[in-house]
mmCIF file of C-alpha atoms and ligand atoms in Angstrom:
data_model
loop_
_atom_site.group_PDB
_atom_site.id
_atom_site.type_symbol
_atom_site.label_atom_id
_atom_site.label_comp_id
_atom_site.label_asym_id
_atom_site.label_seq_id
_atom_site.Cartn_x
_atom_site.Cartn_y
_atom_site.Cartn_z
ATOM 1 C CA UNK A 1 75.062 109.333 149.523
ATOM 2 C CA UNK A 2 78.449 110.942 148.961
ATOM 3 C CA UNK A 3 79.153 112.942 152.099
ATOM 4 C CA UNK A 4 82.761 113.868 151.462
ATOM 5 C CA UNK A 5 83.810 117.293 152.656
ATOM 6 C CA UNK A 6 84.297 118.377 149.042
ATOM 7 C CA UNK A 7 80.698 117.580 148.141
ATOM 8 C CA UNK A 8 79.395 119.237 151.297
ATOM 9 C CA UNK A 9 81.376 122.370 150.573
ATOM 10 C CA UNK A 10 80.256 122.393 146.961
ATOM 11 C CA UNK A 11 76.621 122.013 148.060
ATOM 12 C CA UNK A 12 76.951 124.884 150.548
ATOM 13 C CA UNK A 13 78.498 127.091 147.868
ATOM 14 C CA UNK A 14 75.767 126.245 145.338
ATOM 15 C CA UNK A 15 73.130 127.044 147.973
ATOM 16 C CA UNK A 16 74.698 130.438 148.542
ATOM 17 C CA UNK A 17 74.927 131.146 144.786
ATOM 18 C CA UNK A 18 71.266 130.173 144.357
ATOM 19 C CA UNK A 19 70.222 132.352 147.306
ATOM 20 C CA UNK A 20 71.983 135.353 145.764
ATOM 21 C CA UNK A 21 70.437 134.674 142.343
ATOM 22 C CA UNK A 22 66.949 134.433 143.861
ATOM 23 C CA UNK A 23 67.357 137.465 146.117
ATOM 24 C CA UNK A 24 68.598 139.403 143.079
ATOM 25 C CA UNK A 25 65.189 139.257 141.387
ATOM 26 C CA UNK A 26 63.320 140.116 144.605
ATOM 27 C CA UNK A 27 63.124 143.897 144.021
ATOM 28 C CA UNK A 28 61.904 143.445 140.431
ATOM 29 C CA UNK A 29 59.187 140.964 141.463
ATOM 30 C CA UNK A 30 58.063 143.065 144.427
ATOM 31 C CA UNK A 31 57.731 146.213 142.353
ATOM 32 C CA UNK A 32 55.843 144.406 139.558
ATOM 33 C CA UNK A 33 53.479 142.612 141.995
ATOM 34 C CA UNK A 34 50.020 144.264 142.152
ATOM 35 C CA UNK A 35 51.054 146.839 139.555
ATOM 36 C CA UNK A 36 48.699 145.626 136.805
ATOM 37 C CA UNK A 37 50.758 142.697 135.514
ATOM 38 C CA UNK A 38 49.939 141.819 131.873
ATOM 39 C CA UNK A 39 49.571 138.111 131.224
ATOM 40 C CA UNK A 40 49.893 135.930 128.157
ATOM 41 C CA UNK A 41 48.292 132.534 127.706
ATOM 42 C CA UNK A 42 50.768 129.663 127.417
ATOM 43 C CA UNK A 43 48.963 126.379 126.737
ATOM 44 C CA UNK A 44 45.491 127.424 127.932
ATOM 45 C CA UNK A 45 43.569 129.959 130.084
ATOM 46 C CA UNK A 46 44.901 128.399 133.283
ATOM 47 C CA UNK A 47 48.547 128.437 132.190
ATOM 48 C CA UNK A 48 49.861 132.000 132.217
ATOM 49 C CA UNK A 49 53.199 133.672 131.663
ATOM 50 C CA UNK A 50 54.313 137.287 132.101
ATOM 51 C CA UNK A 51 57.274 139.361 130.974
ATOM 52 C CA UNK A 52 58.462 139.130 134.583
ATOM 53 C CA UNK A 53 58.790 135.329 134.379
ATOM 54 C CA UNK A 54 61.169 135.768 131.443
ATOM 55 C CA UNK A 55 63.067 138.700 132.991
ATOM 56 C CA UNK A 56 63.463 136.776 136.249
ATOM 57 C CA UNK A 57 64.843 133.717 134.458
ATOM 58 C CA UNK A 58 67.267 135.835 132.398
ATOM 59 C CA UNK A 59 68.611 137.535 135.512
ATOM 60 C CA UNK A 60 68.924 134.247 137.403
ATOM 61 C CA UNK A 61 70.688 132.555 134.461
ATOM 62 C CA UNK A 62 73.174 135.428 134.122
ATOM 63 C CA UNK A 63 73.941 135.229 137.825
ATOM 64 C CA UNK A 64 74.373 131.437 137.844
ATOM 65 C CA UNK A 65 76.632 131.314 134.773
ATOM 66 C CA UNK A 66 78.771 134.181 136.106
ATOM 67 C CA UNK A 67 79.158 132.594 139.562
ATOM 68 C CA UNK A 68 79.596 128.984 138.359
ATOM 69 C CA UNK A 69 80.857 128.888 134.768
ATOM 70 C CA UNK A 70 80.780 125.057 134.686
ATOM 71 C CA UNK A 71 76.955 125.157 134.606
ATOM 72 C CA UNK A 72 73.982 124.267 132.518
ATOM 73 C CA UNK A 73 70.422 125.399 133.121
ATOM 74 C CA UNK A 74 67.010 123.853 132.696
ATOM 75 C CA UNK A 75 64.591 126.749 133.025
ATOM 76 C CA UNK A 76 60.832 126.692 132.669
ATOM 77 C CA UNK A 77 60.820 129.600 130.237
ATOM 78 C CA UNK A 78 64.206 129.257 128.465
ATOM 79 C CA UNK A 79 64.537 125.460 128.301
ATOM 80 C CA UNK A 80 68.058 124.034 128.222
ATOM 81 C CA UNK A 81 71.138 126.216 127.931
ATOM 82 C CA UNK A 82 74.819 125.623 128.537
ATOM 83 C CA UNK A 83 76.598 122.300 128.900
ATOM 84 C CA UNK A 84 78.497 122.476 132.197
ATOM 85 C CA UNK A 85 78.515 119.794 134.917
ATOM 86 C CA UNK A 86 76.356 121.579 137.471
ATOM 87 C CA UNK A 87 72.722 121.456 136.413
ATOM 88 C CA UNK A 88 70.493 124.256 137.662
ATOM 89 C CA UNK A 89 66.747 123.653 137.573
ATOM 90 C CA UNK A 90 64.983 127.001 137.612
ATOM 91 C CA UNK A 91 61.409 128.145 137.965
ATOM 92 C CA UNK A 92 61.669 131.947 137.745
ATOM 93 C CA UNK A 93 58.175 132.431 139.214
ATOM 94 C CA UNK A 94 56.353 129.427 140.646
ATOM 95 C CA UNK A 95 52.779 130.528 141.213
ATOM 96 C CA UNK A 96 52.537 132.844 138.205
ATOM 97 C CA UNK A 97 48.761 132.760 138.459
ATOM 98 C CA UNK A 98 48.947 134.137 142.023
ATOM 99 C CA UNK A 99 51.578 136.701 141.000
ATOM 100 C CA UNK A 100 49.397 137.878 138.106
ATOM 101 C CA UNK A 101 46.214 138.019 140.193
ATOM 102 C CA UNK A 102 47.780 139.935 143.089
ATOM 103 C CA UNK A 103 47.835 137.006 145.535
ATOM 104 C CA UNK A 104 50.958 136.963 147.711
ATOM 105 C CA UNK A 105 51.840 133.287 147.323
ATOM 106 C CA UNK A 106 54.518 132.817 144.676
ATOM 107 C CA UNK A 107 58.244 132.202 144.713
ATOM 108 C CA UNK A 108 61.478 131.690 142.850
ATOM 109 C CA UNK A 109 62.701 128.082 142.822
ATOM 110 C CA UNK A 110 66.303 127.115 142.030
ATOM 111 C CA UNK A 111 67.879 123.681 142.513
ATOM 112 C CA UNK A 112 71.420 122.526 141.761
ATOM 113 C CA UNK A 113 72.224 118.935 140.784
ATOM 114 C CA UNK A 114 75.391 117.048 139.953
ATOM 115 C CA UNK A 115 75.084 113.813 137.964
ATOM 116 C CA UNK A 116 71.327 113.849 138.598
ATOM 117 C CA UNK A 117 71.631 114.184 142.380
ATOM 118 C CA UNK A 118 70.275 117.306 144.053
ATOM 119 C CA UNK A 119 72.926 119.120 146.077
ATOM 120 C CA UNK A 120 71.255 122.411 146.888
ATOM 121 C CA UNK A 121 67.862 124.058 146.624
ATOM 122 C CA UNK A 122 66.349 127.464 147.235
ATOM 123 C CA UNK A 123 62.713 128.563 147.373
ATOM 124 C CA UNK A 124 62.388 132.318 147.820
ATOM 125 C CA UNK A 125 59.155 134.120 148.633
ATOM 126 C CA UNK A 126 59.983 137.717 147.669
ATOM 127 C CA UNK A 127 56.879 139.314 149.241
ATOM 128 C CA UNK A 128 57.314 137.807 152.707
ATOM 129 C CA UNK A 129 61.111 137.757 152.189
ATOM 130 C CA UNK A 130 61.358 134.110 153.182
ATOM 131 C CA UNK A 131 64.482 132.347 151.900
ATOM 132 C CA UNK A 132 64.015 128.584 152.290
ATOM 133 C CA UNK A 133 67.083 126.569 151.339
ATOM 134 C CA UNK A 134 68.891 123.261 151.696
ATOM 135 C CA UNK A 135 72.327 121.794 151.124
ATOM 136 C CA UNK A 136 74.042 118.579 152.302
ATOM 137 C CA UNK A 137 73.883 119.568 155.954
ATOM 138 C CA UNK A 138 70.317 120.706 156.489
ATOM 139 C CA UNK A 139 67.362 122.876 155.579
ATOM 140 C CA UNK A 140 67.131 126.522 156.521
ATOM 141 C CA UNK A 141 64.759 129.459 156.630
ATOM 142 C CA UNK A 142 66.519 132.823 156.435
ATOM 143 C CA UNK A 143 69.680 131.078 157.660
ATOM 144 C CA UNK A 144 68.083 129.325 160.673
ATOM 145 C CA UNK A 145 67.954 125.523 160.658
ATOM 146 C CA UNK A 146 64.470 124.103 160.098
ATOM 147 C CA UNK A 147 63.337 121.423 162.569
ATOM 148 C CA UNK A 148 59.624 120.984 161.888
ATOM 149 C CA UNK A 149 57.263 118.489 163.455
ATOM 150 C CA UNK A 150 54.147 117.469 161.544
ATOM 151 C CA UNK A 151 50.829 116.572 163.173
ATOM 152 C CA UNK A 152 50.801 112.821 163.716
ATOM 153 C CA UNK A 153 47.251 112.070 162.571
ATOM 154 C CA UNK A 154 45.462 113.003 159.374
ATOM 155 C CA UNK A 155 42.519 114.328 161.385
ATOM 156 C CA UNK A 156 44.839 116.981 162.864
ATOM 157 C CA UNK A 157 46.891 117.573 159.737
ATOM 158 C CA UNK A 158 46.698 120.297 157.109
ATOM 159 C CA UNK A 159 47.204 119.502 153.448
ATOM 160 C CA UNK A 160 48.058 121.839 150.593
ATOM 161 C CA UNK A 161 47.356 120.843 147.006
ATOM 162 C CA UNK A 162 46.237 122.362 143.710
ATOM 163 C CA UNK A 163 44.658 119.082 142.697
ATOM 164 C CA UNK A 164 42.460 118.926 140.706
ATOM 165 C CA UNK A 165 43.449 121.410 138.002
ATOM 166 C CA UNK A 166 41.161 121.829 134.975
ATOM 167 C CA UNK A 167 43.560 119.656 133.010
ATOM 168 C CA UNK A 168 43.512 116.963 135.720
ATOM 169 C CA UNK A 169 39.711 116.942 135.699
ATOM 170 C CA UNK A 170 39.757 116.337 131.946
ATOM 171 C CA UNK A 171 42.111 113.382 132.479
ATOM 172 C CA UNK A 172 40.647 111.904 135.671
ATOM 173 C CA UNK A 173 36.985 112.830 135.293
ATOM 174 C CA UNK A 174 34.657 112.174 138.228
ATOM 175 C CA UNK A 175 37.414 110.300 140.102
ATOM 176 C CA UNK A 176 39.232 113.619 140.432
ATOM 177 C CA UNK A 177 36.324 115.241 142.270
ATOM 178 C CA UNK A 178 35.886 112.157 144.452
ATOM 179 C CA UNK A 179 39.590 112.314 145.351
ATOM 180 C CA UNK A 180 39.301 115.999 146.236
ATOM 181 C CA UNK A 181 36.255 115.319 148.406
ATOM 182 C CA UNK A 182 38.099 112.537 150.216
ATOM 183 C CA UNK A 183 41.040 114.839 150.961
ATOM 184 C CA UNK A 184 38.739 117.644 152.178
ATOM 185 C CA UNK A 185 36.924 115.197 154.426
ATOM 186 C CA UNK A 186 40.004 113.426 155.823
ATOM 187 C CA UNK A 187 42.326 116.288 156.719
ATOM 188 C CA UNK A 188 41.703 118.996 159.269
ATOM 189 C CA UNK A 189 42.044 121.581 156.537
ATOM 190 C CA UNK A 190 42.834 121.660 152.830
ATOM 191 C CA UNK A 191 44.371 124.708 151.167
ATOM 192 C CA UNK A 192 44.620 125.227 147.411
ATOM 193 C CA UNK A 193 47.641 127.528 147.195
ATOM 194 C CA UNK A 194 48.860 127.107 143.560
ATOM 195 C CA UNK A 195 52.619 127.188 144.006
ATOM 196 C CA UNK A 196 54.051 123.699 144.313
ATOM 197 C CA UNK A 197 57.501 124.943 145.348
ATOM 198 C CA UNK A 198 56.172 127.210 148.094
ATOM 199 C CA UNK A 199 53.763 124.526 149.352
ATOM 200 C CA UNK A 200 56.739 122.158 149.710
ATOM 201 C CA UNK A 201 58.661 124.884 151.545
ATOM 202 C CA UNK A 202 55.705 125.291 153.916
ATOM 203 C CA UNK A 203 55.840 121.566 154.696
ATOM 204 C CA UNK A 204 59.575 121.941 155.382
ATOM 205 C CA UNK A 205 58.834 124.818 157.755
ATOM 206 C CA UNK A 206 56.078 122.872 159.557
ATOM 207 C CA UNK A 207 53.355 125.294 158.381
ATOM 208 C CA UNK A 208 51.648 122.493 156.467
ATOM 209 C CA UNK A 209 51.805 118.773 157.171
ATOM 210 C CA UNK A 210 51.271 117.282 153.712
ATOM 211 C CA UNK A 211 51.306 118.427 150.102
ATOM 212 C CA UNK A 212 50.633 116.513 146.920
ATOM 213 C CA UNK A 213 50.769 117.138 143.200
ATOM 214 C CA UNK A 214 49.959 115.362 139.959
ATOM 215 C CA UNK A 215 51.380 116.398 136.556
ATOM 216 C CA UNK A 216 54.297 118.323 137.938
ATOM 217 C CA UNK A 217 57.546 119.393 136.260
ATOM 218 C CA UNK A 218 61.100 119.211 137.665
ATOM 219 C CA UNK A 219 61.327 123.008 138.062
ATOM 220 C CA UNK A 220 58.151 123.032 140.210
ATOM 221 C CA UNK A 221 59.506 120.578 142.781
ATOM 222 C CA UNK A 222 63.283 119.986 142.607
ATOM 223 C CA UNK A 223 64.290 122.624 145.170
ATOM 224 C CA UNK A 224 61.262 122.085 147.428
ATOM 225 C CA UNK A 225 61.720 118.300 147.443
ATOM 226 C CA UNK A 226 65.292 118.653 148.683
ATOM 227 C CA UNK A 227 64.291 121.200 151.316
ATOM 228 C CA UNK A 228 61.561 118.867 152.634
ATOM 229 C CA UNK A 229 63.968 115.916 152.786
ATOM 230 C CA UNK A 230 66.742 117.895 154.472
ATOM 231 C CA UNK A 231 64.181 119.157 157.001
ATOM 232 C CA UNK A 232 63.580 115.498 157.893
ATOM 233 C CA UNK A 233 60.389 115.000 155.899
ATOM 234 C CA UNK A 234 59.672 112.639 153.017
ATOM 235 C CA UNK A 235 59.171 113.318 149.344
ATOM 236 C CA UNK A 236 57.531 110.323 147.695
ATOM 237 C CA UNK A 237 57.522 110.149 143.874
ATOM 238 C CA UNK A 238 54.714 108.403 141.973
ATOM 239 C CA UNK A 239 53.815 107.741 138.368
ATOM 240 C CA UNK A 240 57.161 106.805 136.879
ATOM 241 C CA UNK A 241 58.726 103.414 136.432
ATOM 242 C CA UNK A 242 62.329 104.294 136.075
ATOM 243 C CA UNK A 243 63.888 103.999 139.538
ATOM 244 C CA UNK A 244 67.131 105.296 138.036
ATOM 245 C CA UNK A 245 65.600 108.723 137.504
ATOM 246 C CA UNK A 246 65.635 111.231 140.346
ATOM 247 C CA UNK A 247 62.435 111.723 142.334
ATOM 248 C CA UNK A 248 61.977 115.310 141.140
ATOM 249 C CA UNK A 249 61.461 113.994 137.595
ATOM 250 C CA UNK A 250 58.404 111.998 138.635
ATOM 251 C CA UNK A 251 55.104 113.555 137.504
ATOM 252 C CA UNK A 252 53.317 112.964 140.831
ATOM 253 C CA UNK A 253 54.338 113.214 144.485
ATOM 254 C CA UNK A 254 53.271 113.298 148.100
ATOM 255 C CA UNK A 255 55.452 115.179 150.613
ATOM 256 C CA UNK A 256 55.016 114.762 154.365
ATOM 257 C CA UNK A 257 56.610 116.631 157.256
ATOM 258 C CA UNK A 258 58.646 114.673 159.834
ATOM 259 C CA UNK A 259 56.483 112.745 162.286
ATOM 260 C CA UNK A 260 53.446 112.942 160.007
ATOM 261 C CA UNK A 261 51.690 110.236 158.047
ATOM 262 C CA UNK A 262 49.410 110.603 155.065
ATOM 263 C CA UNK A 263 47.943 107.242 154.037
ATOM 264 C CA UNK A 264 44.917 108.913 152.426
ATOM 265 C CA UNK A 265 46.999 111.260 150.271
ATOM 266 C CA UNK A 266 49.216 108.348 149.214
ATOM 267 C CA UNK A 267 46.212 106.128 148.440
ATOM 268 C CA UNK A 268 44.538 108.909 146.421
ATOM 269 C CA UNK A 269 47.652 109.476 144.303
ATOM 270 C CA UNK A 270 48.223 105.732 143.802
ATOM 271 C CA UNK A 271 44.596 105.268 142.755
ATOM 272 C CA UNK A 272 44.671 108.152 140.266
ATOM 273 C CA UNK A 273 48.029 107.052 138.820
ATOM 274 C CA UNK A 274 46.721 103.481 138.377
ATOM 275 C CA UNK A 275 43.545 104.734 136.652
ATOM 276 C CA UNK A 276 45.602 106.930 134.327
ATOM 277 C CA UNK A 277 47.820 103.955 133.448
ATOM 278 C CA UNK A 278 44.769 101.851 132.660
ATOM 279 C CA UNK A 279 43.494 104.643 130.419
ATOM 280 C CA UNK A 280 46.836 104.771 128.584
ATOM 281 C CA UNK A 281 47.814 108.215 129.882
ATOM 282 C CA UNK A 282 51.603 108.324 129.871
ATOM 283 C CA UNK A 283 52.520 111.026 132.411
ATOM 284 C CA UNK A 284 51.372 109.468 135.640
HETATM 285 C C1 IPD B 1 52.460 125.789 138.601
HETATM 286 C C2 IPD B 1 52.453 125.677 140.117
HETATM 287 C C3 IPD B 1 51.259 124.905 140.569
HETATM 288 C C4 IPD B 1 51.194 123.514 139.935
HETATM 289 C C5 IPD B 1 51.216 123.636 138.417
HETATM 290 C C6 IPD B 1 52.441 124.420 137.966
HETATM 291 P P1 IPD B 1 53.708 127.950 137.499
HETATM 292 O O1 IPD B 1 53.642 126.441 138.171
HETATM 293 O O2 IPD B 1 53.602 125.028 140.594
HETATM 294 O O3 IPD B 1 51.328 124.747 141.964
HETATM 295 O O4 IPD B 1 50.012 122.870 140.326
HETATM 296 O O5 IPD B 1 51.254 122.332 137.856
HETATM 297 O O6 IPD B 1 52.415 124.550 136.561
HETATM 298 O O7 IPD B 1 53.031 127.848 136.170
HETATM 299 O O8 IPD B 1 53.021 128.875 138.404
HETATM 300 O O9 IPD B 1 55.170 128.147 137.399
HETATM 301 CA CA1 CA B 2 56.028 126.154 138.283
HETATM 302 CA CA1 CA B 3 56.813 129.272 136.491
#
């Protein structure tokens, strides 16, 4: 890892830019939340988008390009724009389904990468006003350094996951329900929270011990993965062969807080990924 002062300073600056961009959409998201948000279907009934997702991404993109002109953006709603060296990976609302249904568990997720390596990440919960972030030096919550400690045994540990989604059940069939049952039975408690980025941030804060996802996209996990790692936890990618690609591009992951261990979660993901491979499914 390049730890030169220049890179550390750049990472700290990108973190601050991302924090400002995320905080900037806070008032808009708070006033829209629980105000009768209209939804549109994206790919299916479970995959929703709102005008606020697009407005949030536009505002964030404007802020990022103005603050760091040498930028390019990969956004969930707007795709690729710009061609600068700093790559921003943006999910303008992660947890749109919660946002649209009036459930206070959604966030803005912004990561910054240089040459494929994550330098900074921000996950912002605008309702609780929680700004999780990371740079080269550490992970923070509202500016305070995060030093979590996960429960050591699975029997004591909490796990957060959305698995299995309707789509996952179509792919994995009965094995998906068996995997879910095994997770429910093994961990002290399982929560289905439906915002990958915020679940990762909760692991980084020590409010959950483990989280896992299958069929994820870079904008769901890039910022949260860095925050978990900088908080001392692990982010383990699964379901991709190319070791040269960054972990946040993998379609499946398990993240574990420092001091924790999650052999069941890892075994479940490995088993599902192997079954998908055997069935010729290409994303994990
Ligand atoms: C979703 C959330 C969810 C994950 C889905 C994502 P969105 O993102 O991150 O936790 O399980 O795969 O699509 O649609 O709310 O931005
Ligand atoms: Ca998302
Ligand atoms: Ca989204």
